[in-house]
Short mmCIF file of C-alpha atoms and ligand atoms in Angstrom, two decimals:
data_model
loop_
_atom_site.label_atom_id
_atom_site.label_comp_id
_atom_site.label_asym_id
_atom_site.label_seq_id
_atom_site.Cartn_x
_atom_site.Cartn_y
_atom_site.Cartn_z
CA UNK A 1 97.36 112.48 105.67
CA UNK A 2 98.77 112.28 102.13
CA UNK A 3 101.43 109.72 101.39
CA UNK A 4 103.89 112.61 100.84
CA UNK A 5 103.10 114.01 104.30
CA UNK A 6 103.40 110.54 105.84
CA UNK A 7 106.86 109.98 104.36
CA UNK A 8 107.96 113.47 105.40
CA UNK A 9 106.84 112.72 108.96
CA UNK A 10 108.82 109.43 108.86
CA UNK A 11 111.89 111.38 107.73
CA UNK A 12 111.35 113.75 110.64
CA UNK A 13 111.39 110.83 113.10
CA UNK A 14 114.15 108.65 111.58
CA UNK A 15 116.28 111.06 109.54
CA UNK A 16 115.97 111.17 105.72
CA UNK A 17 118.58 108.47 105.00
CA UNK A 18 116.66 105.87 107.05
CA UNK A 19 113.50 106.23 104.93
CA UNK A 20 114.27 104.26 101.78
CA UNK A 21 112.01 104.75 98.77
CA UNK A 22 114.22 104.16 95.70
CA UNK A 23 113.06 100.88 94.07
CA UNK A 24 116.62 99.56 93.66
CA UNK A 25 117.37 100.18 97.35
CA UNK A 26 114.07 98.63 98.51
CA UNK A 27 114.41 95.53 96.31
CA UNK A 28 116.28 93.33 98.83
CA UNK A 29 113.55 93.91 101.42
CA UNK A 30 110.68 93.03 99.11
CA UNK A 31 111.47 89.45 98.02
CA UNK A 32 111.46 86.53 100.45
CA UNK A 33 114.50 84.25 101.00
CA UNK A 34 113.13 81.47 98.77
CA UNK A 35 112.27 83.87 95.95
CA UNK A 36 108.65 82.74 96.15
CA UNK A 37 107.09 86.22 96.37
CA UNK A 38 107.95 89.84 95.58
CA UNK A 39 105.80 92.60 97.06
CA UNK A 40 105.77 96.39 96.94
CA UNK A 41 106.12 98.98 99.68
CA UNK A 42 105.66 102.72 100.15
CA UNK A 43 109.04 102.77 101.94
CA UNK A 44 111.50 100.77 104.01
CA UNK A 45 111.95 102.35 107.46
CA UNK A 46 115.08 101.70 109.53
CA UNK A 47 114.67 102.85 113.16
CA UNK A 48 117.67 103.02 115.52
CA UNK A 49 115.90 102.57 118.85
CA UNK A 50 112.65 101.70 120.60
CA UNK A 51 111.50 105.33 120.84
CA UNK A 52 111.82 105.70 117.06
CA UNK A 53 109.85 102.46 116.54
CA UNK A 54 107.11 103.75 118.87
CA UNK A 55 106.93 107.12 117.09
CA UNK A 56 106.79 105.51 113.65
CA UNK A 57 104.11 102.99 114.69
CA UNK A 58 101.98 105.77 116.24
CA UNK A 59 102.27 107.62 112.93
CA UNK A 60 101.32 104.49 110.95
CA UNK A 61 98.29 104.02 113.22
CA UNK A 62 97.20 107.61 112.64
CA UNK A 63 97.71 107.40 108.85
CA UNK A 64 96.35 103.80 108.70
CA UNK A 65 99.53 102.54 107.01
CA UNK A 66 100.17 98.76 107.34
CA UNK A 67 103.54 97.72 108.80
CA UNK A 68 105.57 94.61 107.91
CA UNK A 69 108.31 94.01 110.50
CA UNK A 70 111.46 92.46 109.09
CA UNK A 71 114.65 91.08 110.64
CA UNK A 72 117.07 89.03 108.56
CA UNK A 73 114.40 88.13 105.96
CA UNK A 74 115.37 84.45 106.19
CA UNK A 75 111.83 83.25 106.99
CA UNK A 76 110.60 80.36 104.84
CA UNK A 77 106.83 81.05 104.76
CA UNK A 78 106.63 84.50 103.10
CA UNK A 79 105.98 86.33 106.37
CA UNK A 80 108.49 89.16 106.24
CA UNK A 81 107.62 90.83 102.93
CA UNK A 82 104.65 93.07 102.08
CA UNK A 83 101.80 92.33 99.66
CA UNK A 84 101.78 93.81 96.14
CA UNK A 85 99.59 96.87 96.82
CA UNK A 86 102.49 99.12 97.77
CA UNK A 87 100.45 100.52 100.71
CA UNK A 88 102.58 99.04 103.49
CA UNK A 89 105.94 100.04 104.92
CA UNK A 90 108.64 97.50 105.76
CA UNK A 91 110.02 98.16 109.24
CA UNK A 92 113.57 96.78 109.26
CA UNK A 93 114.86 96.23 112.82
CA UNK A 94 118.43 95.49 111.72
CA UNK A 95 119.96 98.70 113.07
CA UNK A 96 118.69 97.81 116.53
CA UNK A 97 121.45 95.34 117.29
CA UNK A 98 122.83 96.28 120.68
CA UNK A 99 123.51 93.86 123.52
CA UNK A 100 121.99 95.84 126.37
CA UNK A 101 123.14 93.72 129.33
CA UNK A 102 124.53 90.37 130.47
CA UNK A 103 123.77 89.14 134.00
CA UNK A 104 126.07 86.24 134.82
CA UNK A 105 124.35 85.36 138.08
CA UNK A 106 120.83 85.49 136.68
CA UNK A 107 122.18 83.79 133.53
CA UNK A 108 120.44 86.19 131.15
CA UNK A 109 121.32 88.38 128.20
CA UNK A 110 119.22 91.39 127.17
CA UNK A 111 119.42 92.13 123.45
CA UNK A 112 117.72 94.30 120.87
CA UNK A 113 115.49 92.66 118.30
CA UNK A 114 117.76 93.30 115.31
CA UNK A 115 120.73 91.47 116.87
CA UNK A 116 121.99 88.70 114.61
CA UNK A 117 121.62 85.30 116.29
CA UNK A 118 125.30 84.39 115.75
CA UNK A 119 126.39 87.63 117.42
CA UNK A 120 124.27 86.80 120.46
CA UNK A 121 125.78 83.29 120.56
CA UNK A 122 129.25 84.90 120.41
CA UNK A 123 128.46 87.43 123.13
CA UNK A 124 127.29 84.57 125.35
CA UNK A 125 130.38 82.53 124.55
CA UNK A 126 132.68 85.49 125.33
CA UNK A 127 131.02 85.59 128.75
CA UNK A 128 131.62 81.82 129.13
CA UNK A 129 127.94 81.03 128.70
CA UNK A 130 125.89 79.26 126.04
CA UNK A 131 122.95 80.69 124.13
CA UNK A 132 121.77 77.43 122.58
CA UNK A 133 119.44 78.40 119.72
CA UNK A 134 121.19 77.10 116.60
CA UNK A 135 120.04 77.04 112.97
CA UNK A 136 121.61 77.19 109.55
CA UNK A 137 120.50 80.81 109.03
CA UNK A 138 122.15 81.97 112.29
CA UNK A 139 124.62 84.22 110.45
CA UNK A 140 121.78 86.43 109.16
CA UNK A 141 118.54 85.81 111.10
CA UNK A 142 117.72 88.12 114.01
CA UNK A 143 116.49 87.60 117.56
CA UNK A 144 113.28 89.51 116.71
CA UNK A 145 112.59 87.15 113.80
CA UNK A 146 113.51 84.13 115.95
CA UNK A 147 111.01 85.24 118.58
CA UNK A 148 108.29 86.21 116.11
CA UNK A 149 108.49 82.74 114.51
CA UNK A 150 109.27 80.84 117.75
CA UNK A 151 112.28 79.40 115.92
CA UNK A 152 113.46 75.87 116.65
CA UNK A 153 116.66 74.50 115.11
CA UNK A 154 118.97 71.68 116.07
CA UNK A 155 119.19 72.00 119.87
CA UNK A 156 115.48 72.00 120.77
CA UNK A 157 115.77 68.44 122.01
CA UNK A 158 117.83 69.64 124.99
CA UNK A 159 117.09 73.38 125.35
CA UNK A 160 113.65 73.95 123.80
CA UNK A 161 112.62 76.44 121.11
CA UNK A 162 112.76 80.24 121.27
CA UNK A 163 109.68 80.43 123.49
CA UNK A 164 111.50 78.33 126.09
CA UNK A 165 114.59 80.52 125.85
CA UNK A 166 112.90 83.88 126.44
CA UNK A 167 112.10 85.38 129.84
CA UNK A 168 111.01 88.89 128.92
CA UNK A 169 110.08 91.15 126.01
CA UNK A 170 109.88 94.79 125.08
CA UNK A 171 107.14 95.37 122.51
CA UNK A 172 105.76 98.36 120.64
CA UNK A 173 102.00 97.88 120.43
CA UNK A 174 99.88 98.58 117.36
CA UNK A 175 98.98 102.05 118.66
CA UNK A 176 102.61 102.99 119.30
CA UNK A 177 102.88 102.40 123.07
CA UNK A 178 105.92 100.68 124.60
CA UNK A 179 105.21 97.61 126.77
CA UNK A 180 108.26 97.12 128.96
CA UNK A 181 108.10 93.44 129.85
CA UNK A 182 111.90 93.03 130.03
CA UNK A 183 111.72 90.96 133.19
CA UNK A 184 114.41 88.36 133.74
CA UNK A 185 112.21 86.25 136.00
CA UNK A 186 111.96 82.49 135.84
CA UNK A 187 108.71 82.54 137.76
CA UNK A 188 105.96 85.15 137.33
CA UNK A 189 102.28 84.27 137.68
CA UNK A 190 100.72 87.71 137.48
CA UNK A 191 97.94 87.31 134.96
CA UNK A 192 97.79 86.64 131.24
CA UNK A 193 101.04 85.57 129.58
CA UNK A 194 101.54 88.48 127.17
CA UNK A 195 105.11 87.44 126.37
CA UNK A 196 104.00 84.14 124.92
CA UNK A 197 101.27 85.87 122.92
CA UNK A 198 103.80 87.99 121.02
CA UNK A 199 106.25 85.07 120.59
CA UNK A 200 105.21 83.11 117.51
CA UNK A 201 102.74 85.81 116.37
CA UNK A 202 104.87 86.55 113.27
CA UNK A 203 104.60 90.30 113.74
CA UNK A 204 100.79 90.33 113.56
CA UNK A 205 100.23 91.70 117.09
CA UNK A 206 103.07 94.19 117.62
CA UNK A 207 106.76 94.90 117.12
CA UNK A 208 109.28 93.12 119.34
CA UNK A 209 112.08 95.58 120.08
CA UNK A 210 114.14 93.76 122.75
CA UNK A 211 114.23 90.57 124.80
CA UNK A 212 115.72 88.98 127.90
CA UNK A 213 117.04 85.54 126.92
CA UNK A 214 118.25 82.60 129.03
CA UNK A 215 121.90 81.62 129.15
CA UNK A 216 123.27 78.21 130.08
CA UNK A 217 126.63 76.86 131.28
CA UNK A 218 128.95 76.09 128.38
CA UNK A 219 129.41 72.35 127.94
CA UNK A 220 133.05 71.39 128.40
CA UNK A 221 133.01 69.20 125.32
CA UNK A 222 130.79 68.33 122.37
CA UNK A 223 131.09 65.09 120.45
CA UNK A 224 129.41 64.47 117.10
CA UNK A 225 128.69 61.21 115.32
CA UNK A 226 127.00 60.36 112.06
CA UNK A 227 125.50 56.92 111.62
CA UNK A 228 123.93 55.04 108.73
CA UNK A 229 120.64 53.19 109.37
CA UNK A 230 118.21 51.26 107.17
CA UNK A 231 114.88 52.84 108.11
CA UNK A 232 113.35 55.76 110.06
CA UNK A 233 112.10 53.13 112.54
CA UNK A 234 115.72 52.12 113.21
CA UNK A 235 116.56 55.78 113.73
CA UNK A 236 113.78 55.92 116.34
CA UNK A 237 115.14 52.82 118.07
CA UNK A 238 118.51 54.53 118.18
CA UNK A 239 116.87 57.66 119.64
CA UNK A 240 115.37 55.66 122.51
CA UNK A 241 118.73 54.00 123.18
CA UNK A 242 120.57 57.34 123.00
CA UNK A 243 118.16 58.92 125.48
CA UNK A 244 118.67 56.03 127.88
CA UNK A 245 122.49 56.08 127.56
CA UNK A 246 123.14 59.82 127.31
CA UNK A 247 120.13 61.34 129.12
CA UNK A 248 120.37 65.16 129.15
CA UNK A 249 123.77 65.00 127.41
CA UNK A 250 122.01 64.23 124.13
CA UNK A 251 121.73 67.68 122.49
CA UNK A 252 121.11 66.85 118.82
CA UNK A 253 119.44 64.05 116.90
CA UNK A 254 118.86 64.87 113.23
CA UNK A 255 117.55 62.54 110.52
CA UNK A 256 118.69 62.88 106.90
CA UNK A 257 117.49 60.65 104.08
CA UNK A 258 120.07 59.41 101.57
CA UNK A 259 118.50 61.59 98.85
CA UNK A 260 118.80 64.73 101.04
CA UNK A 261 122.55 64.12 101.35
CA UNK A 262 122.87 63.13 97.69
CA UNK A 263 121.58 66.60 96.79
CA UNK A 264 124.19 68.19 99.09
CA UNK A 265 127.09 66.26 97.54
CA UNK A 266 125.71 66.96 94.04
CA UNK A 267 125.47 70.73 94.50
CA UNK A 268 128.45 71.09 96.88
CA UNK A 269 130.85 68.49 95.46
CA UNK A 270 133.60 69.39 97.96
CA UNK A 271 131.45 67.80 100.68
CA UNK A 272 131.51 64.07 101.43
CA UNK A 273 129.75 61.86 103.98
CA UNK A 274 132.88 59.79 104.60
CA UNK A 275 131.08 56.41 104.54
CA UNK A 276 132.43 53.76 102.19
CA UNK A 277 128.91 52.42 101.55
CA UNK A 278 125.58 54.15 101.03
CA UNK A 279 122.74 53.78 103.52
CA UNK A 280 119.04 54.64 103.23
CA UNK A 281 119.00 57.04 106.20
CA UNK A 282 121.55 58.89 108.28
CA UNK A 283 121.41 60.28 111.78
CA UNK A 284 123.57 63.09 113.12
CA UNK A 285 123.96 62.87 116.89
CA UNK A 286 125.51 65.34 119.26
CA UNK A 287 126.46 64.86 122.87
CA UNK A 288 127.37 67.78 125.14
CA UNK A 289 129.21 66.86 128.29
CA UNK A 290 130.39 68.76 131.32
CA UNK A 291 132.95 66.15 132.41
CA UNK A 292 135.65 65.43 129.83
CA UNK A 293 136.29 64.47 126.23
CA UNK A 294 137.11 60.90 127.32
CA UNK A 295 133.81 60.64 129.18
CA UNK A 296 131.76 61.96 126.24
CA UNK A 297 133.54 59.81 123.66
CA UNK A 298 133.19 56.72 125.86
CA UNK A 299 129.43 57.38 126.21
CA UNK A 300 129.02 57.76 122.44
CA UNK A 301 131.16 54.73 121.66
CA UNK A 302 129.17 52.61 124.12
CA UNK A 303 125.96 53.69 122.42
CA UNK A 304 127.31 52.91 118.94
CA UNK A 305 128.60 49.51 120.06
CA UNK A 306 125.28 48.52 121.65
CA UNK A 307 123.31 49.75 118.61
CA UNK A 308 125.57 47.76 116.26
CA UNK A 309 125.18 44.63 118.37
CA UNK A 310 121.41 45.02 118.26
CA UNK A 311 121.60 45.65 114.49
CA UNK A 312 119.96 49.06 114.88
CA UNK A 313 122.67 50.83 112.91
CA UNK A 314 124.84 49.80 109.97
CA UNK A 315 127.93 51.99 110.36
CA UNK A 316 129.11 55.01 112.32
CA UNK A 317 131.63 57.83 112.12
CA UNK A 318 132.55 59.47 115.42
CA UNK A 319 134.20 62.82 114.72
CA UNK A 320 137.74 62.85 116.04
CA UNK A 321 138.29 66.60 115.74
CA UNK A 322 136.34 69.84 115.82
CA UNK A 323 136.98 70.19 112.07
CA UNK A 324 135.43 66.78 111.38
CA UNK A 325 132.47 67.58 113.61
CA UNK A 326 131.94 70.87 111.72
CA UNK A 327 132.13 69.02 108.40
CA UNK A 328 129.39 66.61 109.52
CA UNK A 329 127.15 69.47 110.69
CA UNK A 330 127.87 71.32 107.47
CA UNK A 331 126.33 68.46 105.47
CA UNK A 332 123.15 68.84 107.51
CA UNK A 333 123.12 72.63 107.22
CA UNK A 334 123.52 72.58 103.43
CA UNK A 335 120.38 70.53 102.69
CA UNK A 336 118.16 73.63 102.37
CA UNK A 337 120.61 75.31 99.97
CA UNK A 338 121.09 72.10 97.95
CA UNK A 339 117.35 71.58 97.51
CA UNK A 340 116.99 75.21 96.41
CA UNK A 341 119.79 74.68 93.86
CA UNK A 342 118.00 71.57 92.54
CA UNK A 343 114.93 73.63 91.60
CA UNK A 344 111.47 74.55 92.80
CA UNK A 345 110.12 72.45 95.64
CA UNK A 346 107.27 72.31 98.10
CA UNK A 347 108.32 72.54 101.75
CA UNK A 348 106.52 70.97 104.69
CA UNK A 349 107.50 71.66 108.22
CA UNK A 350 105.36 69.15 110.07
CA UNK A 351 105.40 67.52 113.48
CA UNK A 352 103.80 64.23 114.48
CA UNK A 353 104.17 62.20 117.67
CA UNK A 354 107.76 60.90 117.57
CA UNK A 355 106.57 57.29 117.77
CA UNK A 356 104.55 57.68 114.51
CA UNK A 357 107.29 59.11 112.33
CA UNK A 358 108.18 55.88 110.50
CA UNK A 359 104.56 55.08 109.74
CA UNK A 360 103.86 58.68 108.72
CA UNK A 361 106.73 58.67 106.21
CA UNK A 362 105.75 55.26 104.78
CA UNK A 363 102.06 56.09 104.29
CA UNK A 364 102.55 59.66 103.07
CA UNK A 365 105.34 58.72 100.61
CA UNK A 366 102.94 56.20 99.02
CA UNK A 367 100.09 58.74 98.78
CA UNK A 368 102.39 61.32 97.19
CA UNK A 369 103.59 58.85 94.56
CA UNK A 370 99.94 58.39 93.57
CA UNK A 371 99.39 62.17 93.42
CA UNK A 372 102.63 63.10 91.57
CA UNK A 373 104.35 59.95 90.28
CA UNK A 374 108.13 60.23 90.43
CA UNK A 375 108.23 63.13 92.89
CA UNK A 376 111.47 63.08 94.89
CA UNK A 377 111.29 63.24 98.68
CA UNK A 378 113.82 65.29 100.60
CA UNK A 379 113.02 64.10 104.10
CA UNK A 380 115.14 65.32 106.98
CA UNK A 381 114.90 67.18 110.23
CA UNK A 382 114.70 67.23 113.95
CA UNK A 383 113.74 63.62 114.66
CA UNK A 384 114.24 64.05 118.39
CA UNK A 385 111.45 66.69 118.36
CA UNK A 386 109.12 64.79 116.01
CA UNK A 387 109.65 67.63 113.49
CA UNK A 388 110.22 66.58 109.90
CA UNK A 389 111.14 68.73 106.94
CA UNK A 390 109.14 66.62 104.54
CA UNK A 391 110.00 68.44 101.33
CA UNK A 392 108.96 67.45 97.82
CA UNK A 393 111.13 68.05 94.74
CA UNK A 394 109.93 67.70 91.17
CA UNK A 395 110.16 64.38 89.31
CA UNK A 396 113.44 64.34 87.36
CA UNK A 397 111.90 65.14 83.98
CA UNK A 398 109.29 67.69 85.12
CA UNK A 399 109.84 71.42 84.55
CA UNK A 400 109.65 73.71 87.60
CA UNK A 401 106.61 75.60 86.30
CA UNK A 402 104.67 72.35 85.73
CA UNK A 403 105.65 70.98 89.12
CA UNK A 404 104.53 74.02 91.04
CA UNK A 405 101.00 73.56 89.62
CA UNK A 406 100.80 70.46 91.85
CA UNK A 407 101.58 72.45 94.99
CA UNK A 408 98.02 72.53 96.34
CA UNK A 409 97.44 68.82 95.77
CA UNK A 410 100.78 67.98 97.41
CA UNK A 411 100.00 70.18 100.41
CA UNK A 412 96.63 68.55 100.83
CA UNK A 413 98.11 65.02 100.83
CA UNK A 414 100.85 65.90 103.31
CA UNK A 415 98.81 68.07 105.64
CA UNK A 416 95.79 65.72 105.72
CA UNK A 417 98.16 62.90 106.55
CA UNK A 418 99.86 64.98 109.26
CA UNK A 419 96.54 65.78 110.89
CA UNK A 420 95.45 62.10 110.65
CA UNK A 421 98.54 61.28 112.71
CA UNK A 422 97.61 63.94 115.28
CA UNK A 423 100.31 66.35 114.08
CA UNK A 424 100.78 70.03 113.27
CA UNK A 425 101.27 71.50 109.78
CA UNK A 426 103.89 73.90 111.08
CA UNK A 427 106.32 72.85 113.77
CA UNK A 428 108.81 75.69 113.46
CA UNK A 429 108.59 77.97 110.41
CA UNK A 430 105.13 79.45 111.09
CA UNK A 431 102.27 80.27 108.73
CA UNK A 432 103.20 83.57 107.05
CA UNK A 433 101.33 84.15 103.81
CA UNK A 434 102.17 80.67 102.51
CA UNK A 435 100.10 78.62 104.94
CA UNK A 436 97.54 81.22 105.99
CA UNK A 437 94.71 79.73 103.95
CA UNK A 438 95.84 76.17 104.59
CA UNK A 439 95.51 76.47 108.38
CA UNK A 440 91.78 77.29 108.05
CA UNK A 441 91.20 73.70 106.97
CA UNK A 442 92.70 72.28 110.13
CA UNK A 443 91.90 74.58 113.04
CA UNK A 444 88.42 74.51 114.55
CA UNK A 445 86.10 77.52 114.32
CA UNK A 446 86.51 77.93 118.06
CA UNK A 447 90.31 78.12 117.82
CA UNK A 448 90.26 80.44 114.80
CA UNK A 449 87.62 82.59 116.52
CA UNK A 450 89.78 82.97 119.65
CA UNK A 451 92.79 83.91 117.54
CA UNK A 452 90.72 86.47 115.63
CA UNK A 453 89.42 87.98 118.90
CA UNK A 454 92.99 88.46 120.13
CA UNK A 455 94.06 89.97 116.81
CA UNK A 456 91.14 92.44 116.81
CA UNK A 457 91.77 93.45 120.43
CA UNK A 458 95.47 94.13 119.92
CA UNK A 459 95.40 95.42 116.35
CA UNK A 460 91.88 96.76 115.67
CA UNK A 461 92.80 98.39 112.34
CA UNK A 462 94.66 95.31 111.01
CA UNK A 463 97.91 97.19 110.44
CA UNK A 464 100.40 94.73 111.98
CA UNK A 465 101.68 92.47 109.20
CA UNK A 466 98.25 92.10 107.56
CA UNK A 467 97.54 89.04 105.46
CA UNK A 468 99.86 86.82 107.48
CA UNK A 469 98.85 84.00 109.87
CA UNK A 470 95.09 84.79 109.82
P1 LIG B 1 112.35 87.44 109.12
O1 LIG B 1 112.41 86.45 108.02
O2 LIG B 1 112.79 88.81 108.81
O3 LIG B 1 110.84 87.50 109.68
C1 LIG B 1 110.17 86.33 110.04
C2 LIG B 1 108.79 86.72 110.62
O4 LIG B 1 108.97 87.43 111.84
C3 LIG B 1 107.98 87.65 109.73
O5 LIG B 1 106.62 87.38 109.90
C4 LIG B 1 108.29 89.03 110.28
O6 LIG B 1 107.29 89.98 110.01
C5 LIG B 1 108.41 88.75 111.76
N1 LIG B 1 109.36 89.63 112.48
C6 LIG B 1 110.69 89.79 112.23
N2 LIG B 1 111.23 90.61 113.15
C7 LIG B 1 110.22 90.98 113.99
C8 LIG B 1 110.14 91.82 115.13
N3 LIG B 1 111.20 92.45 115.61
N4 LIG B 1 108.92 91.97 115.73
C9 LIG B 1 107.83 91.33 115.27
N5 LIG B 1 107.84 90.53 114.19
C10 LIG B 1 109.03 90.35 113.56
N6 LIG B 1 113.78 78.17 111.25
C11 LIG B 1 113.70 77.35 112.33
O7 LIG B 1 112.82 77.52 113.17
N7 LIG B 1 114.58 76.31 112.49
C12 LIG B 1 115.58 76.07 111.60
O8 LIG B 1 116.34 75.13 111.77
C13 LIG B 1 115.70 76.94 110.48
N8 LIG B 1 116.69 76.77 109.58
C14 LIG B 1 116.78 77.62 108.50
C15 LIG B 1 117.80 77.41 107.59
C16 LIG B 1 117.93 78.25 106.47
C17 LIG B 1 119.05 78.02 105.50
C18 LIG B 1 117.00 79.31 106.29
C19 LIG B 1 117.11 80.24 105.12
C20 LIG B 1 115.98 79.50 107.20
C21 LIG B 1 115.85 78.66 108.31
N9 LIG B 1 114.83 78.83 109.25
C22 LIG B 1 114.75 78.00 110.33
C23 LIG B 1 113.83 79.89 109.06
C24 LIG B 1 114.25 81.28 109.59
O9 LIG B 1 115.63 81.42 109.66
C25 LIG B 1 113.66 81.54 110.96
O10 LIG B 1 112.26 81.62 110.84
C26 LIG B 1 114.17 82.81 111.66
O11 LIG B 1 113.71 82.79 112.99
C27 LIG B 1 113.72 84.08 110.98
O12 LIG B 1 114.47 85.17 111.48
P2 LIG B 1 114.63 86.51 110.60
O13 LIG B 1 115.28 87.55 111.45
O14 LIG B 1 115.24 86.23 109.31
O15 LIG B 1 113.08 86.92 110.42
C1 LIG B 2 116.31 73.24 108.93
O1 LIG B 2 115.98 72.51 109.86
C2 LIG B 2 115.40 74.36 108.55
O2 LIG B 2 117.40 73.13 108.37
C3 LIG B 2 115.09 74.45 107.06
O3 LIG B 2 114.26 74.40 109.33
C4 LIG B 2 114.23 73.33 106.55
O4 LIG B 2 114.77 73.72 104.25
C5 LIG B 2 113.93 73.34 105.05
O5 LIG B 2 112.83 72.94 104.68
ZN1 LIG B 3 114.22 72.89 110.92
#
């Protein structure tokens, strides 16, 4: 099939206006969120429903055209954009954004893959339920992208990551068949777990078109506090105390180094931490309670008092209004944007056993200073999950283009250290194109071989997001 015939057939399936080929109209789909990579594509295809996805994928299989699924294009590991050959099509799921059903007794919501996360949260809230996945990109990332990357965010501590929040999937397979696995069952032991194979596969095994997601009761009240501590070890002590005092009410526990917040207040000068003194580390805590505001505040205040007595924390701000709570969360959510505004940087999205975090930071900081003297650490993240965003910014006087030459050496230091501590080099963002080669150094031949066998069985012609993950 010629490329002209292929595009004509796509137009026949989707309608001419949903097959985008003009370079200026394709541009936004071809560069990743961080601006790290720009690819080329034969076209951007915008299906409206599952049947259109199936027809287009069957056509791609027949014409041997690679497909790069894309949701909100907010991924951080160059997974959602095509390579530079121009052979692939980008399949944008964003028009598929319907809420198909809400079942208040089963506590589930069935949504299409292109639904924006925030809209799903709102739909749940309008039904007096909670859909707990929460991340700074929630205004533009999609459920399909969240599933394909097994997204985490700031509520994993209490509710788990996307894999834990999904009960069923609808998937278009690499040969264009529809697997209807939209089961809202909490228990189902009938063979291999296909759902969990597609979740976290980053679009390399098939196209997720819809999902059944879990809903939870809405907490009656949420209370936020920000505290200053001296060291990550103190933050860990506080975590243990918070778990003992608050149990399942503890829904967020985020670490932010002083330099991470200094970048936020530098690039967003309207934001302030509200502390009169500076501390080396900060923790953002959230408690969700089903009793009352008084009960939640009393629990948090008791925790703060005990931690102060034991000299675990230096100072604390307990938000006294929703606006103040939002302002504290906003500081946390702006770190990614602030580091991007500061210049080129190398991101690491690692996890280590929670108990090793302090030691990991101490040892790895020292090794990095030997490798790139003066590099500036932007260390923050989901301490309660053992997941650090251990990001490296250039030394003050070093130009971006010189700094980025150190990327490989920096990755090696951080990832070797992570693995020495028994950790993972990607806790939540995935591998994409950015860490595809890196993972080969850390996974055994057996593990890589099993992954390759699955890939070949489900996508024998390597057309599903080729060049990513494996
Ligand atoms: P995209 O970027 O479009 O795609 C991501 C991957 O999924 C690609 O490999 C793509 O091919 C594949 N894909 C997309 N849709 C489908 C589909 N329907 N079927 C199959 N494959 C598909 N991530 C976290 O985990 N936790 C965070 O706290 C977090 N915070 C962030 C904050 C900011 C400011 C930004 C910019 C990003 C953040 N991210 C975070 C990363 C990103 O938002 C998540 O990875 C998100 O899940 C991606 O969703 P998306 O719709 O933008 O997917
Ligand atoms: C977060 O937790 C995201 O805010 C982004 O996962 C992390 O910018 C980063 O490195
Ligand atoms: Zn994160």
